[in-house]
Coordinates of C-alpha atoms and ligand atoms in Angstrom, one line a residue:
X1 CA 19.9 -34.6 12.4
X2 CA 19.1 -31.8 14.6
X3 CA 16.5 -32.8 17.3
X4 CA 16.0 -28.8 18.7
X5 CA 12.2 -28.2 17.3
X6 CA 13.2 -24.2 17.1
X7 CA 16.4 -24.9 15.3
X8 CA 15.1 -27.6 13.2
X9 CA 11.9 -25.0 12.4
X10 CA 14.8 -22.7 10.8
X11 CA 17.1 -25.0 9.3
X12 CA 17.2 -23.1 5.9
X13 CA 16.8 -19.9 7.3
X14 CA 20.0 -20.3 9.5
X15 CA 22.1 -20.9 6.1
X16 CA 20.9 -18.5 4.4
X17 CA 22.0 -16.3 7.6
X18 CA 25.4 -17.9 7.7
X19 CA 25.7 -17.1 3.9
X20 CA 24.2 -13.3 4.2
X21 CA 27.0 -13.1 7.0
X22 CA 29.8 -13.7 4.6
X23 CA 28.3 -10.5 2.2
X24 CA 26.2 -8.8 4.0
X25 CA 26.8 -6.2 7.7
X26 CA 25.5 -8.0 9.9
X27 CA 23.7 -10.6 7.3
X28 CA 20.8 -8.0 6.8
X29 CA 20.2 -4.3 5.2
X30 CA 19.1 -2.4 8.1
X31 CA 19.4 -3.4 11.8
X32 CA 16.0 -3.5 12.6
X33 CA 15.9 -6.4 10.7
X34 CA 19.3 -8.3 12.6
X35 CA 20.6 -9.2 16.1
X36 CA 19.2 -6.5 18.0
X37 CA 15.8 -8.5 17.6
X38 CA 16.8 -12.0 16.1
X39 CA 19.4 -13.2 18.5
X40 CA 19.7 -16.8 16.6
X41 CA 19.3 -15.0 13.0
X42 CA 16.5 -13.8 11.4
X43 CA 13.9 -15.6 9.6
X44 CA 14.3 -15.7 5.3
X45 CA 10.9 -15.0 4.1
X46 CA 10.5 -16.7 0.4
X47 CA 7.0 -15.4 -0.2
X48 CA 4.0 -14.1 0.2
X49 CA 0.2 -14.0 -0.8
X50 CA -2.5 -11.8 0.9
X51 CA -2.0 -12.0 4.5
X52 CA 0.1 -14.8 4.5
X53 CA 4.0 -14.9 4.3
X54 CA 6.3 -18.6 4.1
X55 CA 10.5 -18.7 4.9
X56 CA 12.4 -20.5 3.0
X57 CA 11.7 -23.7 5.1
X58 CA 8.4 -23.7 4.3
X59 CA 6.7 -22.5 7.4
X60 CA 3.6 -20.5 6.7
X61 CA 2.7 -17.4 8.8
X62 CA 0.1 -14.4 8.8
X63 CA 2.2 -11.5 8.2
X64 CA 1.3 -8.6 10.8
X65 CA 4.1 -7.0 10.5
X66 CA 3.0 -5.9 6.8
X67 CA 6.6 -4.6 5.8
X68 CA 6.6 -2.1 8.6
X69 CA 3.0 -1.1 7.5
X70 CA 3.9 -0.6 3.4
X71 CA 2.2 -3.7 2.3
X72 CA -1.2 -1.9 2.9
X73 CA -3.1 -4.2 0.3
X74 CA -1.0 -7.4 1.4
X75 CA 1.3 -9.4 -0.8
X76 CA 0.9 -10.1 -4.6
X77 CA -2.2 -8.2 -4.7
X78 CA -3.8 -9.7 -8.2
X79 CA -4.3 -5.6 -8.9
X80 CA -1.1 -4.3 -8.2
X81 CA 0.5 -7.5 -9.9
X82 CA -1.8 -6.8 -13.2
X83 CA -0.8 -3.1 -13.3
X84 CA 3.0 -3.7 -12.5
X85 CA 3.3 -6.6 -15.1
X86 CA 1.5 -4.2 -17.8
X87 CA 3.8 -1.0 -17.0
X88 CA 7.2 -3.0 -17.1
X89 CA 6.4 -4.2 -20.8
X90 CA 6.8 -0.9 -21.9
X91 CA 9.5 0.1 -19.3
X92 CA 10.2 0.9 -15.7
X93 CA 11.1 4.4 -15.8
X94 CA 12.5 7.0 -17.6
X95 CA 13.7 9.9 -15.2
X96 CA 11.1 12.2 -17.1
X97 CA 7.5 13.7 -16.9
X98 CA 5.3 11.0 -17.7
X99 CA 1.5 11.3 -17.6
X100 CA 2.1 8.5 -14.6
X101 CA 3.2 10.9 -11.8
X102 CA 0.2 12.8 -13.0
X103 CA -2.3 10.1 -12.3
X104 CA -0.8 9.9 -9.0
X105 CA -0.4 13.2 -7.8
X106 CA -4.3 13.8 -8.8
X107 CA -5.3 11.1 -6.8
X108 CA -3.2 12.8 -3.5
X109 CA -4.3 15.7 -4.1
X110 CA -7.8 14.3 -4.1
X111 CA -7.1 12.4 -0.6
X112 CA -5.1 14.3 1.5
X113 CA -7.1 17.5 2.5
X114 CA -3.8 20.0 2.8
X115 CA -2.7 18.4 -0.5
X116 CA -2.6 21.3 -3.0
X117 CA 0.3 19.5 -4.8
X118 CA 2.6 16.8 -3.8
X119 CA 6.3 16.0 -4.5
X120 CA 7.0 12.5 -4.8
X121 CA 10.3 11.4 -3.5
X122 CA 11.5 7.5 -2.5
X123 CA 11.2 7.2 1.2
X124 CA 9.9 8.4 4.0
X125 CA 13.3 9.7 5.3
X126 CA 13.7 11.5 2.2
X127 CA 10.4 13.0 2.3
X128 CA 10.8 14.2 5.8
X129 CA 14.9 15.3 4.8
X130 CA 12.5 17.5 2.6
X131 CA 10.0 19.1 4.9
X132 CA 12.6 20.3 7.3
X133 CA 14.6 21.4 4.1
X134 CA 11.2 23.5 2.9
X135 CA 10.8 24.4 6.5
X136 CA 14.3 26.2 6.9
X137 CA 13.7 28.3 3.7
X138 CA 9.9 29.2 4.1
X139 CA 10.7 30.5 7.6
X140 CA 14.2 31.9 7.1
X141 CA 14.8 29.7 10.6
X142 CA 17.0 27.2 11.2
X143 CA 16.3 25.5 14.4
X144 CA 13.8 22.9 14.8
X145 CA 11.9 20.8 17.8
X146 CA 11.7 16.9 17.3
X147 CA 9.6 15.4 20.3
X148 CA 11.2 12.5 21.9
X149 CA 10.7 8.9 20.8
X150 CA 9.3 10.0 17.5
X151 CA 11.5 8.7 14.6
X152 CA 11.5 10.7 11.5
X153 CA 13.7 8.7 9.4
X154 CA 17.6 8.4 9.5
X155 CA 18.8 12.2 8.6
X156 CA 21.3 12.9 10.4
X157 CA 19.4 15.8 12.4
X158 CA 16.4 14.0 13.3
X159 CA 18.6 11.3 15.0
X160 CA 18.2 12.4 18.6
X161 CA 16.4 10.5 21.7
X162 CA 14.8 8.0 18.8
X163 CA 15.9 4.9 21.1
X164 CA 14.9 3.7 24.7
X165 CA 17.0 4.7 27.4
X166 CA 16.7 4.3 31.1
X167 CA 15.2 7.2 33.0
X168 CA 18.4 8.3 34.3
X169 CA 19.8 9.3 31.2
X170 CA 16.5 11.4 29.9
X171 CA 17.3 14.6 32.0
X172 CA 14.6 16.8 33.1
X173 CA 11.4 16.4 30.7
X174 CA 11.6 21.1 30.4
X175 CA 15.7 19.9 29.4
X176 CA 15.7 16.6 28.0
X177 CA 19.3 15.5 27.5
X178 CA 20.1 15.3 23.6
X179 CA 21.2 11.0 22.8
X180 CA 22.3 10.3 19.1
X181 CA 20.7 7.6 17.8
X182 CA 24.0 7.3 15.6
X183 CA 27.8 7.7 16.1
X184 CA 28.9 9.7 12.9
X185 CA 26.9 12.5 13.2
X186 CA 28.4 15.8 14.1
X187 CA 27.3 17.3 17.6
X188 CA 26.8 20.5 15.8
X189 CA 23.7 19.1 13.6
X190 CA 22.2 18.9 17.2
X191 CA 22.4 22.8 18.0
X192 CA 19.6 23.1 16.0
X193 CA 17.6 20.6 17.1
X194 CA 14.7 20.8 20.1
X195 CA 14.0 17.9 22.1
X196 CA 10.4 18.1 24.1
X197 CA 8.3 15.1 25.6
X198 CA 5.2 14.7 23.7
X199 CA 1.5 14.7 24.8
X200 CA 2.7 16.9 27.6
X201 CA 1.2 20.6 26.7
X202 CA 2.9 22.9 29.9
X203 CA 6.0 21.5 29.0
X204 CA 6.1 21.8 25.1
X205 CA 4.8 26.0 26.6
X206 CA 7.3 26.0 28.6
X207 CA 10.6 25.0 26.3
X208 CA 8.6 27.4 23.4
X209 CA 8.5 30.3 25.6
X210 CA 12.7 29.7 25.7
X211 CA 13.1 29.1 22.1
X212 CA 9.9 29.1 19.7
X213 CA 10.8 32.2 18.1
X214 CA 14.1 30.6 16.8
X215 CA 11.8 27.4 15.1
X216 CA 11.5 26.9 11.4
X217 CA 9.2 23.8 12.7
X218 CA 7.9 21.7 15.2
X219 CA 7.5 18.1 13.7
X220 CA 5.3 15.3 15.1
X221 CA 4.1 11.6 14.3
X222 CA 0.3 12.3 14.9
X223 CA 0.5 8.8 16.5
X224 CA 3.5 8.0 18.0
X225 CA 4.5 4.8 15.9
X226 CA 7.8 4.3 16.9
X227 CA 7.6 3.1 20.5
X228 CA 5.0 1.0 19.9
X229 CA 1.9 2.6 19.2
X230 CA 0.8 5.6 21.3
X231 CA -2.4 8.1 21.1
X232 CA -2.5 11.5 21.2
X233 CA -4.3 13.4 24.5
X234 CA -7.5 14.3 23.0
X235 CA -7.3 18.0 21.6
X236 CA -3.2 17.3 21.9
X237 CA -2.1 17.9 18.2
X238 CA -4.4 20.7 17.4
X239 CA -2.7 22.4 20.5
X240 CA 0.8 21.8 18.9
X241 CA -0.2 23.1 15.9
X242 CA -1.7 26.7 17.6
X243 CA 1.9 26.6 19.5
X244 CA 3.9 25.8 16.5
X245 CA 1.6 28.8 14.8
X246 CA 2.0 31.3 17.5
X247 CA 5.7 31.3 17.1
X248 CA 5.5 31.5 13.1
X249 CA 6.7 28.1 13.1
X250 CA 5.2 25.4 10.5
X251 CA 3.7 22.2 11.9
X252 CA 4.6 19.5 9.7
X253 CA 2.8 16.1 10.0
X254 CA 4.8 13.3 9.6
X255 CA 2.3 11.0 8.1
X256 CA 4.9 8.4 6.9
X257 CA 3.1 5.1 9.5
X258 CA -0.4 7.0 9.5
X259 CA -1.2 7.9 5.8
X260 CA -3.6 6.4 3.9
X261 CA -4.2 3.8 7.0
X262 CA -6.4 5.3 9.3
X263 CA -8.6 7.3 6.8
X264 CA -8.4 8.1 3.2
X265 CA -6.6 11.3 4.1
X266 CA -4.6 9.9 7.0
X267 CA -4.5 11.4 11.0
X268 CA -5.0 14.9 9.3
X269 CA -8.4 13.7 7.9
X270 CA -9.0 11.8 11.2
X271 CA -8.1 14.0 13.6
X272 CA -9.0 17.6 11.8
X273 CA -5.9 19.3 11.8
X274 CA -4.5 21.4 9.0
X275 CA -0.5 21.1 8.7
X276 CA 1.9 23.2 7.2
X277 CA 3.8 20.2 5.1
X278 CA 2.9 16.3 5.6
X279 CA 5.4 13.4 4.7
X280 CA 3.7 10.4 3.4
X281 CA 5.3 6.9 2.8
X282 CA 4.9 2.9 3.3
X283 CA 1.4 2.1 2.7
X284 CA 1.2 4.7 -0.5
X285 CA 3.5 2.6 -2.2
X286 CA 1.4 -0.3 -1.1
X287 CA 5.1 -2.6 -0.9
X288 CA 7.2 0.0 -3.6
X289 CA 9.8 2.6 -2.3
X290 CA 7.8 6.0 -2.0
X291 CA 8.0 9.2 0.0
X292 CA 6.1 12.0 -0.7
X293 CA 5.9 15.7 0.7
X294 CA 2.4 17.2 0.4
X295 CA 1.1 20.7 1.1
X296 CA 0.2 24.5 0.1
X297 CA 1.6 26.0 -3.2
X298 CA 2.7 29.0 -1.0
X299 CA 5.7 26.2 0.7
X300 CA 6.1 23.6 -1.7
X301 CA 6.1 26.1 -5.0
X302 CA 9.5 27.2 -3.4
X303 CA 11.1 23.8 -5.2
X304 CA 10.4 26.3 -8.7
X305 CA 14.0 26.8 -9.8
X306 CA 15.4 29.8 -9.5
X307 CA 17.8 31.7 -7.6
X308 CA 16.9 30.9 -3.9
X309 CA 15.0 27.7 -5.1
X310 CA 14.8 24.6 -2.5
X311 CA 17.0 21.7 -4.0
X312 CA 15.4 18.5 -4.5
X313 CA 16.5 16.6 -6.9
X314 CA 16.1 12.3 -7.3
X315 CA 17.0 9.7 -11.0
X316 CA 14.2 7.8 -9.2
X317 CA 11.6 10.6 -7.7
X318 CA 8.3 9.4 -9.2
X319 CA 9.6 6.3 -10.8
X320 CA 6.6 5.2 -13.1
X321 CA 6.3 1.7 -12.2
X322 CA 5.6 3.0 -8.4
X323 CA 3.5 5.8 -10.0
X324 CA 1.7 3.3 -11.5
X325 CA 1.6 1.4 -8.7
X326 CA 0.3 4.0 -6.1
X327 CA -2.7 5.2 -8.3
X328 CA -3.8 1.8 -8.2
X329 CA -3.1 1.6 -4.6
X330 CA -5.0 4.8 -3.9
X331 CA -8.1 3.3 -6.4
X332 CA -8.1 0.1 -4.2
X333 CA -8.3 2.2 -0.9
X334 CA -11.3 4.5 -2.3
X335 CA -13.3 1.7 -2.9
X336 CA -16.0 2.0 -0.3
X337 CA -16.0 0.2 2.8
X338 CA -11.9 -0.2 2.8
X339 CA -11.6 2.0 5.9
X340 CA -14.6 0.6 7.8
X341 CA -13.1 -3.0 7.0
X342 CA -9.5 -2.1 7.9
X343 CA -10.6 -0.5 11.3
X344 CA -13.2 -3.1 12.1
X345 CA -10.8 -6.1 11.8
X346 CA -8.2 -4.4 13.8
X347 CA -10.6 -3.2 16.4
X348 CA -11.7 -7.0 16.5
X349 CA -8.0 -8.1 16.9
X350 CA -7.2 -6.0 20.0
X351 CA -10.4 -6.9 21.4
X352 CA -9.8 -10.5 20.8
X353 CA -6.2 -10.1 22.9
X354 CA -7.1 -7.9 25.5
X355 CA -9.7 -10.7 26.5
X356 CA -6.9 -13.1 26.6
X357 CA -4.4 -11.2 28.7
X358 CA -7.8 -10.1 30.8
X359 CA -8.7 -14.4 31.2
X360 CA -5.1 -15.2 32.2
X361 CA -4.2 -12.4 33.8
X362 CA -1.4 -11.5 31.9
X363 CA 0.3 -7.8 33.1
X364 CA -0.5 -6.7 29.4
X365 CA -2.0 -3.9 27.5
X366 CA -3.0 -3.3 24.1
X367 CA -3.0 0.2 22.4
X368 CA -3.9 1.5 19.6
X369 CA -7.2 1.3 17.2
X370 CA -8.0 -0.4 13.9
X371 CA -5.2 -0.7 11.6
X372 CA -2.5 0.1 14.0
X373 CA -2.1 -1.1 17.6
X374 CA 0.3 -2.3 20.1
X375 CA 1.1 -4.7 22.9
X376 CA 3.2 -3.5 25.8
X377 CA 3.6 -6.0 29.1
X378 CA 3.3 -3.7 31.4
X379 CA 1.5 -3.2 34.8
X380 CA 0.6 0.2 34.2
X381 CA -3.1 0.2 32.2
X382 CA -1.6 3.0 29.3
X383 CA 1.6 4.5 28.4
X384 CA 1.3 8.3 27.4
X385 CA 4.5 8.7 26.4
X386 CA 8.0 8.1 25.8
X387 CA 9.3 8.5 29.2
X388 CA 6.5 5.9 30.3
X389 CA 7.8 3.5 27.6
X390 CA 11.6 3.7 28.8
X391 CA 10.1 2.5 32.3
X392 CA 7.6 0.6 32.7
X393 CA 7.5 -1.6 29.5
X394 CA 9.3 -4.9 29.5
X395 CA 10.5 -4.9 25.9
X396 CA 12.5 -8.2 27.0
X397 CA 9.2 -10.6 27.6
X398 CA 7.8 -8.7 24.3
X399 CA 10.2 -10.1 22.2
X400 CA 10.4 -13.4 23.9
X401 CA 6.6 -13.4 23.2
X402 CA 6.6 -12.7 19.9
X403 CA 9.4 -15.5 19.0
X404 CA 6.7 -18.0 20.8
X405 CA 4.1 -16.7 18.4
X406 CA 6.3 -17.3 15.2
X407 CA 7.1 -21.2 16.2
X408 CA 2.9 -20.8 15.9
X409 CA 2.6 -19.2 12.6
X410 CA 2.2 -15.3 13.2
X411 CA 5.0 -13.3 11.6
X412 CA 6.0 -10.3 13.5
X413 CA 9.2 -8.1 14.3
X414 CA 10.2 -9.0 17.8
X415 CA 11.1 -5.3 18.2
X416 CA 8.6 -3.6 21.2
X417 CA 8.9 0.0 19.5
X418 CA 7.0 -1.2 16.3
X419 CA 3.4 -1.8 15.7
X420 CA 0.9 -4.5 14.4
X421 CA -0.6 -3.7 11.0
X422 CA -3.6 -4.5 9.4
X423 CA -4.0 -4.8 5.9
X424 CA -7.0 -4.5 3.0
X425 CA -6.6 -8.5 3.2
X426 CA -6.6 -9.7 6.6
X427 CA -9.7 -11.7 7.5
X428 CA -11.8 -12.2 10.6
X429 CA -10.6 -15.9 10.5
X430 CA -6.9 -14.0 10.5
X431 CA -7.5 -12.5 14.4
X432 CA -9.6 -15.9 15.3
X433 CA -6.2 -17.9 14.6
X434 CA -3.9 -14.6 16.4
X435 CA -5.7 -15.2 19.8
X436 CA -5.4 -18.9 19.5
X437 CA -1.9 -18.5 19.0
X438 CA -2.1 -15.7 21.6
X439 CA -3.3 -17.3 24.4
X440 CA -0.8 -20.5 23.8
X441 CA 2.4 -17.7 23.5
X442 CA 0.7 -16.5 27.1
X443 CA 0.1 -20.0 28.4
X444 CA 4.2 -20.7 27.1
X445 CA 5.0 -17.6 28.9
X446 CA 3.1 -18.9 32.5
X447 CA 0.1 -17.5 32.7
Ligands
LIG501 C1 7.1 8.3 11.3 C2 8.2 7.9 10.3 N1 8.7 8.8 9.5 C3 9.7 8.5 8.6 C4 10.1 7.2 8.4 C5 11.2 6.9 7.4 O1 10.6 6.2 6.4 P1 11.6 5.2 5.5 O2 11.9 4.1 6.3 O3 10.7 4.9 4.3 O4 12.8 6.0 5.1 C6 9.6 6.2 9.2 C7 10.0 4.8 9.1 O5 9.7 3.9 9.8 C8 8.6 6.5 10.2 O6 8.1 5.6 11.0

């Protein structure tokens, strides 16, 4: 019998690894989800029911890792169950129109204020392949600027300065120095890629005066969800949009972590802005594989066929169980009060743990507001940017923290560069047990 408590906590879970090792790269499906984060092996989650999550030896957590943010309604949502198990009777797709992908654009179209019509897709990644794709054609440009740290999915062109690095390797902020984020790729993709630091307006001016005219696009995370969780300076994205605008560039949105979380029509609702093309994702789908490209006739009506038509095509692009599955999603979120809930129990959470960290002094910050946020050990009392996060955040003690809190009960991805979610179903009694389990992590970690 193994006396470890941590290895005895896992005891199915480290089979299941050593049998997903024998089939599997790496034991998982994407890395995010293998030893880059979960030295020992990851955790085998069995099931789940509204905020709650259990592994395959039992142990029960509250999920705020939410799927990376898809599971907007939580797990085996009683709605989304009823609807699934009445649209699979009659079959789960059929690779033609169906009055489904109606129902579901309607209700897009409905939300998302640029949304003159929609194009449904099955990931993010494939919606944002998309936009770039739309992009290129509308503007009769080829080159586009990415900002760096902002992850756009796993096309080969958006693939550049997605990862930390130290400092030294960033070059000049008005330069940065282009890093894959993948071997495989050829250099040439990255000719026609931009690199700029976001929230940073003089240097964003200063690389478009070089090379805005040759931009089909500038494309941007309205908040930056892939180092953690990051705000925009106030007036910052409006600003990029005027800039992307002055150089007849489009200014897509990549809405794929932000739709239909932070308001019914997502950071472009929020914030005001009017994009070009948005990419929408995750929570849509609310737990089903979903992507959608959303925006003016005058862009997206060049998908028509015909002779210099934009080629998208997909066997599973609006599959009608997610079809189904996303107008009841989109029902759900409509209902009144979902956003002031979802923001008011997230704003409670980060309140709850910035009192902890303030009580035991702990270096630590938390950013973000309502249904998204972030923790970052740090000294520094925000980090703006990208650059900041590749210095002064300790992404080491993060993860070490975040094991601590699993032993507790609180599921979460040890990675730094991801964000806490907040669902339709997490409770006030959800963030009371997170800061207990908070301040013991801290109190484990010595303050
Ligand atoms: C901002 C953003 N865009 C696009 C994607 C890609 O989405 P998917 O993983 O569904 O391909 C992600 C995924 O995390 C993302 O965070």
């Amino acid at each position: 019998m193994n006396e470890d408590p941590i290895t005895h906590r896992y005891i199915q879970s480290r089979a299941w690894f050593q049998r997903a090792e024998e089939s599997l790269v790496e034991g998982v499906n994407s890395p995010s989800r293998g030893a880059a984060f979960y030295p020992g092996g990851p955790v085998f989650l069995e099931h789940g029911r509204g905020s709650h999550v259990w592994d395959v030896d039992g142990n029960e957590y509250i999920d705020f890792m939410m799927s990376f943010g898809a599971t907007i309604q939580g797990h085996a949502h009683p709605k989304i169950i009823d609807v699934v198990t009445r649209t699979i009777a009659l079959g789960s797709h059929f690779a033609a129109a169906t009055p489904a992908e109606v129902e579901a654009a309607e209700r897009v179209c409905r939300m998302v204020p640029t949304a003159e019509v929609v194009r449904f897709a099955n990931t993010g990644s494939e919606a944002t392949m998309l936009a770039l794709r739309l992009a290129r054609a509308h503007t009769a440009r080829t080159k586009f600027l990415k900002f760096e740290g902002h992850y756009h999915g796993w096309y080969d062109p958006y693939c550049l300065n997605g990862h930390s690095h130290p400092i030294a390797q960033l070059g000049p902020p008005e330069d940065p120095t282009k890093i894959p984020d993948s071997d495989g790729i050829p250099s040439s993709v990255f000719d026609d890629v931009i690199v700029a630091p976001w929230n940073d307006v003089p240097t964003l001016e200063n690389i478009l005066r070089r090379h805005g005219r040759e931009l089909a696009a500038i494309i941007t995370e309205p908040i930056m969800a892939n180092m953690g969780c990051i705000l925009p300076h106030d007036g910052y994205l409006q600003k990029v949009c005027d800039l992307a605008h002055e150089y007849d560039a489009l200014f897509i949105l990549d809405e794929v972590v932000t739709g239909f979380r932070y308001a019914p029509g997502g950071c472009q609702e929020y914030y005001g802005l009017k994009p070009d093309i948005s990419t929408f994702g995750k929570a849509l789908g609310a737990g089903f594989p979903i992507g959608a490209v959303a925006g003016p006739r005058s862009i997206l009506d060049r998908m028509r066929w015909g002779d210099q038509m934009v080629l998208h095509y997909g066997t599973f692009n609006s599959h009608r169980l997610t079809m189904r599955v996303v107008a009841e999603n989109l029902d759900l979120l409509s209902a009144e009060g979902t956003y002031k809930k979802l923001h008011a129990i997230g704003n409670a959470a980060i309140a709850g743990l910035r009192e902890v960290f303030r009580r035991r002094k702990v270096p630590a910050i938390v950013q973000g507001f309502g249904p998204m946020y972030q923790i970052y050990f740090t000294e520094k009392d925000a980090i703006h940017d990208y650059r900041d996060y590749c210095t002064y955040v300790d992404t080491r003690r993060y993860s070490h923290f975040v094991h601590l809190l699993m032993e507790q009960g609180i599921y979460m991805t040890p990675s730094n560069g991801l964000h806490w979610i907040i669902s339709t179903v997490h409770s006030e009694k959800d963030v009371a047990t997170l800061v207990v389990a908070v301040d013991q992590s801290c109190r484990e970690l010595g303050f």
